[in-house]
Coordinates of C-alpha atoms in Angstrom, one line a residue:
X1 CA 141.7 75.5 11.0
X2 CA 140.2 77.1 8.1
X3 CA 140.6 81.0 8.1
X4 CA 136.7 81.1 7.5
X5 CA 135.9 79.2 10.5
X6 CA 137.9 81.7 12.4
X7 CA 136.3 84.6 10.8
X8 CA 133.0 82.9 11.5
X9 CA 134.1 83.0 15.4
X10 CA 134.2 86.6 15.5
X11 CA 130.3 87.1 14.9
X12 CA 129.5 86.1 18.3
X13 CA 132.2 88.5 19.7
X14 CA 130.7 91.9 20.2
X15 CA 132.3 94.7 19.3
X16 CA 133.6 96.4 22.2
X17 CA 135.5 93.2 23.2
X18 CA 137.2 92.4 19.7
X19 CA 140.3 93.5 20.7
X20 CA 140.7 91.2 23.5
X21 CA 140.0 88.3 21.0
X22 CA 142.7 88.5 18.8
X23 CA 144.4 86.4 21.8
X24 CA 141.9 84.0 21.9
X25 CA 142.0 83.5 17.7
X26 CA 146.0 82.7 18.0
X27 CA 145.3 80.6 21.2
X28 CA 142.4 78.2 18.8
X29 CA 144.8 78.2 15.7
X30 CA 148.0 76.9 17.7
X31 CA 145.4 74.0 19.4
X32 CA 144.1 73.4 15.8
X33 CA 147.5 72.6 14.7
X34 CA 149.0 70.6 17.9
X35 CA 149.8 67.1 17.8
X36 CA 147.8 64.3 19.2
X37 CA 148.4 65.0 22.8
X38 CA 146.6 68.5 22.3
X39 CA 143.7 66.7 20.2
X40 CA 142.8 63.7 22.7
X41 CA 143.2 66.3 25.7
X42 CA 140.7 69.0 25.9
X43 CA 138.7 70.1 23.1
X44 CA 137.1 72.5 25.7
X45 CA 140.4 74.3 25.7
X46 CA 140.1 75.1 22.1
X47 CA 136.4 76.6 22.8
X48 CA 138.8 79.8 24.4
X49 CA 137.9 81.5 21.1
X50 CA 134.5 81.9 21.8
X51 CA 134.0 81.2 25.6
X52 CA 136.4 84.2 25.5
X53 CA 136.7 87.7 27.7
X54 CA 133.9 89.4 25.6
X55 CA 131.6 86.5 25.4
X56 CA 129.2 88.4 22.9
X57 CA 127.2 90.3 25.8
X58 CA 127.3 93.9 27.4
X59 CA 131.1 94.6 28.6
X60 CA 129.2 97.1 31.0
X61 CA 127.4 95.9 34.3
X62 CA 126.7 99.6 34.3
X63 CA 125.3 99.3 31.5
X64 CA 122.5 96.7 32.4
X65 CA 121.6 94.2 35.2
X66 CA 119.0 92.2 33.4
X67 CA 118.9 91.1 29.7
X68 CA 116.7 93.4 27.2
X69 CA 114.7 91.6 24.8
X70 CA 116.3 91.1 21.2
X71 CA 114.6 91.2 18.4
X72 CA 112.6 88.3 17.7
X73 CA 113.0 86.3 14.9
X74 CA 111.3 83.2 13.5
X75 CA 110.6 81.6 16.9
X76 CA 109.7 82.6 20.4
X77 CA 111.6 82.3 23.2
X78 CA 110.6 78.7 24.3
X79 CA 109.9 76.8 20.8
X80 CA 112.0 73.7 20.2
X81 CA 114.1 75.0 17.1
X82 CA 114.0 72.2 14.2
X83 CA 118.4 70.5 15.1
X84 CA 119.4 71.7 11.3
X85 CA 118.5 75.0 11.8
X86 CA 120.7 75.4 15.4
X87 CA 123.5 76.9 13.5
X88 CA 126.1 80.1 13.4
X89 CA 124.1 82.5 12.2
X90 CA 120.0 81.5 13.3
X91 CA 117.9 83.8 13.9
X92 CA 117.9 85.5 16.9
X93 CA 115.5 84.7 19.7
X94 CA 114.1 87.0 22.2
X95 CA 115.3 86.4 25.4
X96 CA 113.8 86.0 28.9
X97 CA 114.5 88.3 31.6
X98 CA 114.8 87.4 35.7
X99 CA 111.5 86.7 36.6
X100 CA 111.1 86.9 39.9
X101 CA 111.7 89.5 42.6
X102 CA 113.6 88.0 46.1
X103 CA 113.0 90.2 49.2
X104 CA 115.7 90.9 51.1
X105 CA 115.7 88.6 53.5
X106 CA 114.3 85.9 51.8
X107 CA 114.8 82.2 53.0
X108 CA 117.0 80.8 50.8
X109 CA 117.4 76.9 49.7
X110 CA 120.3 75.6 51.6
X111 CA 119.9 75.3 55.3
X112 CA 121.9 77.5 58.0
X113 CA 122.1 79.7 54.4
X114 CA 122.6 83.7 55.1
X115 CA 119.5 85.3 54.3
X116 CA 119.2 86.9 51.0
X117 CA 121.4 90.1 51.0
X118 CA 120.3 93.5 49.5
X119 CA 119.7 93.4 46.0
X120 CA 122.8 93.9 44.2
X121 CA 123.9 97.7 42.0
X122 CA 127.1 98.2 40.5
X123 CA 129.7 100.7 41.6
X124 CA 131.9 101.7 39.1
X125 CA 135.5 101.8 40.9
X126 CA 134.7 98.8 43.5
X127 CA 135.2 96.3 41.4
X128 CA 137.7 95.5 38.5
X129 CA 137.4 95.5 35.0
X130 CA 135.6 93.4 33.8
X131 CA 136.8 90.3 31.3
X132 CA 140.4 91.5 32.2
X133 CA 142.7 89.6 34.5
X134 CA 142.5 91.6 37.8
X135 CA 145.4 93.3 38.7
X136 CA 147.3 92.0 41.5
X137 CA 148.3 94.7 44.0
X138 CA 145.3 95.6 45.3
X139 CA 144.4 95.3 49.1
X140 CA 141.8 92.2 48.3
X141 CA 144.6 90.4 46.6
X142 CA 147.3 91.1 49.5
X143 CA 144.3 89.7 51.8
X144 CA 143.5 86.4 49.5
X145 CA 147.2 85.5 49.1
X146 CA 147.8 85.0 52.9
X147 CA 145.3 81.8 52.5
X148 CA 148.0 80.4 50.6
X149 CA 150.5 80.5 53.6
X150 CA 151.3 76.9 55.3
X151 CA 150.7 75.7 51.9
X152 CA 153.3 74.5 49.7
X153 CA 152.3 75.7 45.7
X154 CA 154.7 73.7 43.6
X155 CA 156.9 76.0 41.6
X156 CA 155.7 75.1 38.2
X157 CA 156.2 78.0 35.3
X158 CA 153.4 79.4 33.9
X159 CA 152.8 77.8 30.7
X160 CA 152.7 80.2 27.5
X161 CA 149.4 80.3 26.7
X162 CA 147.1 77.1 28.6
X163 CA 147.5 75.2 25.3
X164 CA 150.0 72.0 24.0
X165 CA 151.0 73.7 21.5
X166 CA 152.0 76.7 22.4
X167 CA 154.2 75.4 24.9
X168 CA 156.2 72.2 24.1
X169 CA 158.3 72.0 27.0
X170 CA 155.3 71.9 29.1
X171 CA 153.5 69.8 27.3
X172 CA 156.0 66.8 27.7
X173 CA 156.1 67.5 31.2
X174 CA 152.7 67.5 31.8
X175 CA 151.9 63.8 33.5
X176 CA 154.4 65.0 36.7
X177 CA 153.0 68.5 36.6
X178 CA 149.3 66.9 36.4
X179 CA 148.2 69.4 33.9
X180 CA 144.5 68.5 32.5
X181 CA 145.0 70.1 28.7
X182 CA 147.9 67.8 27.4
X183 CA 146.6 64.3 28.2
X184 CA 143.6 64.6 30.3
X185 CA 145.7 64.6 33.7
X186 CA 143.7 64.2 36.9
X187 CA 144.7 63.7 40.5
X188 CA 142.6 62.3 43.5
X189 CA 141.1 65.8 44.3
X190 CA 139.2 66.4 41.4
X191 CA 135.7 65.6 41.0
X192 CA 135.8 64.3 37.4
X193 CA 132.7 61.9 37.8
X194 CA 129.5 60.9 39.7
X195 CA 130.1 57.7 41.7
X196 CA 126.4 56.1 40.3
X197 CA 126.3 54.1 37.1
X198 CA 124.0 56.1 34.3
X199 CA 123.7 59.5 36.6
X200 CA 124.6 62.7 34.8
X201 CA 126.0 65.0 36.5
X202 CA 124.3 69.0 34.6
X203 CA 126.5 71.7 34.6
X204 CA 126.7 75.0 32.4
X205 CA 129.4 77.4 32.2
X206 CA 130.2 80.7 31.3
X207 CA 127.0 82.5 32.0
X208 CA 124.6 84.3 33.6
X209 CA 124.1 85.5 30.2
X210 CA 121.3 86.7 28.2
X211 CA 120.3 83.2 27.8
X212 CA 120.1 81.8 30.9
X213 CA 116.5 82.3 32.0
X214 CA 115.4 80.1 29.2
X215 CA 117.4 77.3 30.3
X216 CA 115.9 78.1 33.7
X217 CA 112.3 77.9 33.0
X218 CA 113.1 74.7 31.5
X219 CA 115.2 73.4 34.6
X220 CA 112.0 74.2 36.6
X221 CA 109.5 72.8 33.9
X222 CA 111.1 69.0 34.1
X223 CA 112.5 69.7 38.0
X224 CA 115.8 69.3 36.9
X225 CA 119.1 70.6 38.9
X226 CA 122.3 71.9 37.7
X227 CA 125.5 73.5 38.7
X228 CA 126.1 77.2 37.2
X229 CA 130.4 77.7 36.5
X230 CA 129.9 81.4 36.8
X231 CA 131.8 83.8 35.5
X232 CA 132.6 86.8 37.6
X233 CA 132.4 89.4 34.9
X234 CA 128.9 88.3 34.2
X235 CA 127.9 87.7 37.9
X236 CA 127.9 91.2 38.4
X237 CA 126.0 92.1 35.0
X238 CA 123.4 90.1 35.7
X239 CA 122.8 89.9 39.3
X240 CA 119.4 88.8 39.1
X241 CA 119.5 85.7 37.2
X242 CA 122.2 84.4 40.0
X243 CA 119.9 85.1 42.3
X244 CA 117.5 83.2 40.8
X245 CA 119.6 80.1 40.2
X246 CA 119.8 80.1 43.7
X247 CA 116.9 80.4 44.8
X248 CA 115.6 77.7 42.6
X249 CA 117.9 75.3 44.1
X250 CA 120.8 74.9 41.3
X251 CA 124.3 74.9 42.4
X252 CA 126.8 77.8 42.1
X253 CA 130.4 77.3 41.9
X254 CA 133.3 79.4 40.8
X255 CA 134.2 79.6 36.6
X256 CA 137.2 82.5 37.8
X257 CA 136.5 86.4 36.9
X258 CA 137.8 86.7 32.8
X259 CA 137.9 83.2 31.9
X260 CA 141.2 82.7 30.9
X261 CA 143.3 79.8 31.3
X262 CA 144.8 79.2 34.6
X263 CA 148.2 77.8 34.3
X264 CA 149.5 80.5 31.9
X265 CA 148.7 83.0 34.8
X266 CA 150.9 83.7 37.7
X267 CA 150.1 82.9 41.3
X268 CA 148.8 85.8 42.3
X269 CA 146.9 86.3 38.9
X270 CA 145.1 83.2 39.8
X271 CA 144.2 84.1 43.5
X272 CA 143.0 87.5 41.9
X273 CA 140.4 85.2 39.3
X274 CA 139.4 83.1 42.2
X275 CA 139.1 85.4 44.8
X276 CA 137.0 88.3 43.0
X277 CA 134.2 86.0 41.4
X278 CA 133.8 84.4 44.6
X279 CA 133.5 88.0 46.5
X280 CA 130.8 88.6 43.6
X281 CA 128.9 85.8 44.8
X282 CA 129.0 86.2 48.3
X283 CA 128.1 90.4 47.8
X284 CA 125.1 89.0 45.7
X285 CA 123.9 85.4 47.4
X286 CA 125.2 85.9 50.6
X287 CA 128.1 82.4 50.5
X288 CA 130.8 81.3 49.3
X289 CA 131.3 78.3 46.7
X290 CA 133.6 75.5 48.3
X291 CA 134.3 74.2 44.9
X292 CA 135.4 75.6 41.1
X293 CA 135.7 74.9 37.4
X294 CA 139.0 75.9 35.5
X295 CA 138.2 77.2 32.1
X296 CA 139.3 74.8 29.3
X297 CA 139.6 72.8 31.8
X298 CA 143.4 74.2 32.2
X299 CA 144.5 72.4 35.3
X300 CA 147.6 71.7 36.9
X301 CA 149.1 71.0 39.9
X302 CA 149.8 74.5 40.7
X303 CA 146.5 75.6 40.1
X304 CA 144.8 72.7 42.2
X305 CA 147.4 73.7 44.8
X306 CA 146.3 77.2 45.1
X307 CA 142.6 76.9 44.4
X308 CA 142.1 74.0 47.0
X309 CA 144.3 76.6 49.7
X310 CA 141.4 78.9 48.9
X311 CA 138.8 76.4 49.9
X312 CA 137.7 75.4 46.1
X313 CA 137.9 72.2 45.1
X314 CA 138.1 71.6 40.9
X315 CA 135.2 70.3 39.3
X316 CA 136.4 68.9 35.7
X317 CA 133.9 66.8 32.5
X318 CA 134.2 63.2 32.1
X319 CA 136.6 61.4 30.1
X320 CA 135.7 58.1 28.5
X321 CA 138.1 55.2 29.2
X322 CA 139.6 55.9 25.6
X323 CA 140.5 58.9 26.7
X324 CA 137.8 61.2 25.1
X325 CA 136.2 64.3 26.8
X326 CA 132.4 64.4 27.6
X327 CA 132.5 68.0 26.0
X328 CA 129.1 68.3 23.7
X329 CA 130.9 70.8 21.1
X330 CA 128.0 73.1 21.6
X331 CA 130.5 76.2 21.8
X332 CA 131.6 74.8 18.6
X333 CA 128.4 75.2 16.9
X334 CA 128.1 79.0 18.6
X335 CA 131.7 79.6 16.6
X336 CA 130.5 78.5 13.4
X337 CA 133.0 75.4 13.7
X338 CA 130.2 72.4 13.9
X339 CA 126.3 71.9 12.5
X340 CA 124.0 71.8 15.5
X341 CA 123.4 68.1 14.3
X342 CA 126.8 67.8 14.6
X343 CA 127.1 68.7 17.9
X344 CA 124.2 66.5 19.1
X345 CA 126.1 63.5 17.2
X346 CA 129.0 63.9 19.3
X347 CA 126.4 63.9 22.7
X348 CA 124.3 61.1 21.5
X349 CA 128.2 59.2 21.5
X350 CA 128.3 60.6 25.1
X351 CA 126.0 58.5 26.2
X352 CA 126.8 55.5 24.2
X353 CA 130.9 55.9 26.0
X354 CA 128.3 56.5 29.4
X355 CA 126.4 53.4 29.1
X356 CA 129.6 51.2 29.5
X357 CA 131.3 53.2 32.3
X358 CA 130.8 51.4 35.7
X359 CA 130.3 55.2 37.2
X360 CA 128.2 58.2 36.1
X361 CA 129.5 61.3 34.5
X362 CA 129.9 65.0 33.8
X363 CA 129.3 66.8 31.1
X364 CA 130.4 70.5 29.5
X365 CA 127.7 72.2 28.1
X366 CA 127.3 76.4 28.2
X367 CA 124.4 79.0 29.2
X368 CA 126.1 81.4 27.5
X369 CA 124.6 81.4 23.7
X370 CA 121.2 81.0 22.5
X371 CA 122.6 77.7 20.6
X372 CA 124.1 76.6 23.6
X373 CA 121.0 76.7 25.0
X374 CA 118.7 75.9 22.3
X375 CA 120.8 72.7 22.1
X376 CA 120.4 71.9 25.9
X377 CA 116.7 72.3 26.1
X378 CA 115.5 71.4 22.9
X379 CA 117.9 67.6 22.1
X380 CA 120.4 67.1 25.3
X381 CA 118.7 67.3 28.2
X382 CA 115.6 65.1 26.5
X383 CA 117.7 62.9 24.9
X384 CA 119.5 61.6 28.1
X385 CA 115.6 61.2 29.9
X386 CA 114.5 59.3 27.3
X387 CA 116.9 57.4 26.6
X388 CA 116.6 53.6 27.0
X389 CA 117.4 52.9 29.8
X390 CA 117.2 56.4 30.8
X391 CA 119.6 58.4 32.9
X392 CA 119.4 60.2 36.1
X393 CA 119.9 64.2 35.9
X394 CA 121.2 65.8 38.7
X395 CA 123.3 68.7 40.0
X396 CA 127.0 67.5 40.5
X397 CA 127.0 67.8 44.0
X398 CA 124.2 65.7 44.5
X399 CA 125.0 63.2 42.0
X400 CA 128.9 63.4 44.2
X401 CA 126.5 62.6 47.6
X402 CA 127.6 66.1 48.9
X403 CA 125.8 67.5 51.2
X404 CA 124.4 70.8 50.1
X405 CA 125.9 72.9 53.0
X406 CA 129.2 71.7 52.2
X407 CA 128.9 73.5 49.2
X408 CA 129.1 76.8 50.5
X409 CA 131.6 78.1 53.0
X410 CA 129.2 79.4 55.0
X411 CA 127.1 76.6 55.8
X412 CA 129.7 73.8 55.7
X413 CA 130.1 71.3 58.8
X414 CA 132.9 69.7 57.2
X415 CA 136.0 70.9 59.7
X416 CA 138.6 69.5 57.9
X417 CA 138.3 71.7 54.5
X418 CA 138.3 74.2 53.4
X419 CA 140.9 75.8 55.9
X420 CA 139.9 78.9 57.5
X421 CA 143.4 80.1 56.7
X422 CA 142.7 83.2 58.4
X423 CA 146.3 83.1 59.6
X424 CA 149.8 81.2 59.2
X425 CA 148.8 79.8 62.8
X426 CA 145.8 78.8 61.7
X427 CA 146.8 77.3 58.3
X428 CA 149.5 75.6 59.6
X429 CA 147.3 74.1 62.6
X430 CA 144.8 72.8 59.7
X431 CA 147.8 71.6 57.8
X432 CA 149.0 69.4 60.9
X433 CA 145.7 68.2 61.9
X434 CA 145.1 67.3 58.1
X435 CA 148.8 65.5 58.3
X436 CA 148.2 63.2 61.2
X437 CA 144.7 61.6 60.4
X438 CA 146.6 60.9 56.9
X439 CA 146.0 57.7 55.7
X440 CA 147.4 57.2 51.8
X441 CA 144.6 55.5 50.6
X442 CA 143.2 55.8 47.2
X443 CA 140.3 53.7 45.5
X444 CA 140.0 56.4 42.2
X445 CA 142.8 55.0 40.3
X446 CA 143.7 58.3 39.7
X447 CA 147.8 59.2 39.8
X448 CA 148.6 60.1 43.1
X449 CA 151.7 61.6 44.9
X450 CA 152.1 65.1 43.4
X451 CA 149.3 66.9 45.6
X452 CA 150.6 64.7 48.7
X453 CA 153.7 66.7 48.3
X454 CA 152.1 69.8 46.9
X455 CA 150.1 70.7 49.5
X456 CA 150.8 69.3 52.9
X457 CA 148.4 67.0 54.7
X458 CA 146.2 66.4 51.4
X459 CA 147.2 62.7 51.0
X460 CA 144.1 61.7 53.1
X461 CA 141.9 62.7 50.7
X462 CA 140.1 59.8 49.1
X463 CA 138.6 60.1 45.8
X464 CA 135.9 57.7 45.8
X465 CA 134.4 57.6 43.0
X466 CA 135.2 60.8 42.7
X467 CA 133.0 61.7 45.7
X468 CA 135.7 64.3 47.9
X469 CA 135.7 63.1 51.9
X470 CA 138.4 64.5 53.8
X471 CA 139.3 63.2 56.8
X472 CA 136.2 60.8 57.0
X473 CA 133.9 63.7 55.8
X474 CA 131.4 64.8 52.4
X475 CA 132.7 67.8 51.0

């Protein structure tokens, strides 16, 4: 990579966070430089440079719960910028704060839901820092770890850095380890896909940012659904626009709490990403996602070991049969790296791949920039309505035929996951039950084996086009 793409990068970083990028900037140039394996993988896991721990807003929930205007520039907040002029660099738009206030109280939209909880204010001290792994020995994480007992987390080293090439020997390992980055390795647990033909299943990552409202008044405008990857750091920043994704029906699901990838953490650095953004979202919504997204899509059997222990099953994009990832490149054009009509180039070949796939499909997109967003509401979205025939937006877990109760902890009737794993007892009484109704049956395709020995009792989970049911039930 060019050293003027990288420099380019580090205008969307803000300044109080620059130091945590120079991480980040090695992590892009080694993935830059990787063989093939690295290149046909995950180009998401590239986008680490900008999705990064300072993600270009406020470091300091303390600071702000809702986004302040910026300073307008040639457009308003909701004009549809001209494609050639979505580029590193635009002008900046104002952005849209929360706009509506939820009593406490407040009926929420999923049924047997907790009622809204009291509004949400930062403590300094209760929480940790923000875009830094948590540490580790604190009482939470002492609690969260015991919900890995009964379980058994394959013993896989952490790899250097979530990239190919910055770790070799992983990388030629990586079909028995089941590691996402390095070949686009999925197992029978993940939800890579909706099961109906020319269905899209809209998510965004990264956020609540600055930038999120606007892509929520235009969710609402064409009554469209999505799933919010939320980032821990930013749920408690911007409490309010969670809220409001909520309450307007979208999905919320865990994105971990600083973003980094998952495999080059340890066990109980993962636990603490998991387990604090999902405490975040229960303090503010009142439940608990049953289902996650790894960043960079940096998955591997360890990882899916320990996040499925903690109730979470992974949500990863689409890959085309050729092997390419449904990722738009919009972080790309946030970075500098890309043209915005580059970007929509590589969606408008998303759907092409989608219109020969026997299945529907997921695709990465971000709420975290103004050009993310800009791109999303102004070419992606519209361009997958109209398109001829046109597709079929929905919110993954209702494009996956999940009920929405399943998705939170809370409201689930599914008894057979997530485990309670309240206790050894109990954990190892869920693994048992989960043992004997095991039936080895697979109809995903997908490589199977390395969970049935990873975790105990999860061979009965069927992947059906990659629609989760364990032991006969919907997520």
């Amino acid at each position: 990579m060019k050293l003027q793409a990288l420099a380019a990068l580090l205008t969307v970083i803000s300044a109080t966070a620059a130091h945590e990028f120079k991480g980040r900037r090695a992590h892009l140039a080694r993935q830059a430089t990787s063989g093939t394996s690295a290149a046909t993988s995950s180009a998401s896991s590239a986008s680490a440079a900008i999705s990064t721990s300072g993600i270009a807003v406020s470091t300091s929930a303390a600071a702000t719960t809702s986004a302040a205007a910026a300073p307008a520039g040639t457009y308003a907040a909701t004009d549809v910028v001209p494609l050639s002029s979505i580029t590193s660099g635009m002008p900046t738009l104002p952005t849209l704060p929360a706009s509506t206030t939820y009593a406490v109280g407040a009926s929420v939209p999923v049924s047997g839901a907790p009622a809204l909880p009291t509004p949400f204010v930062f403590q300094s001290g209760v929480w940790p820092a923000q875009d830094k792994v948590p540490e580790t020995d604190t009482d939470e994480v002492t609690e969260w770890l015991k919900e890995l007992d009964g379980f058994d987390i394959p013993d896989l080293t952490p790899t250097a850095d979530g990239s190919c090439s910055g770790d070799p020997s992983a990388a030629a390992d990586a079909a028995d380890r089941g590691w996402w980055t390095c070949g686009g390795h999925t197992r029978t647990t993940d939800i890579v896909a909706c099961p109906d033909k020319m269905t899209w299943g809209v998510s965004f990552d990264d956020g609540p940012s600055p930038y999120s409202k606007t892509l929520l008044k235009y969710l609402d405008e064409k009554a469209l659904k999505a799933t919010f990857f939320v980032v821990g750091s930013r749920v408690i920043e911007r409490p309010q626009i969670l809220v409001e994704e909520y309450m307007s029906g979208h999905e919320i699901s865990v994105h971990t709490w600083s973003h980094r990838p998952l495999t080059s953490l340890t066990n109980e650095q993962i636990v603490a990403e998991l387990g604090w953004t999902r405490k975040a979202i229960k303090t503010i919504l009142g439940v608990t996602p049953t289902t996650m997204r790894p960043p960079y899509g940096d998955i591997d059997d360890r990882v899916r070991a320990i996040s499925l222990a903690m109730g979470m099953v992974p949500i990863i994009w689409t890959s085309s049969p050729s092997g390419i990832p449904f990722d738009t490149n919009d972080w790309r054009v946030a970075g500098g790296l890309v043209t915005g009509p580059e970007s929509f180039s590589t969606f408008e070949n998303i759907l092409g791949n989608a219109s020969t796939m026997n299945t529907g499909f997921i695709v990465l997109e971000h709420d975290l920039y103004q050009i993310t967003v800009e791109l999303a509401t102004g070419y992606t979205l519209n361009a997958a309505m109209t398109h001829n025939p046109p597709f079929t937006l929905k919110a993954i877990g209702d494009c996956s035929k999940i009920p929405k109760t399943n998705l939170y902890r809370e409201t689930t009737t599914n008894t057979s996951f997530p485990y309670s794993n309240t206790s050894n007892a109990d954990a190892a009484t869920a693994v048992k039950a989960s043992s004997a109704a095991k039936n080895g049956s697979s109809t995903s395709g997908a490589p199977r084996g390395a969970l049935d020995h990873a975790i105990p009792g999860l061979g009965f989970i069927i992947l059906a086009a990659s629609t989760v049911m364990l032991g006969g039930s919907l997520l």
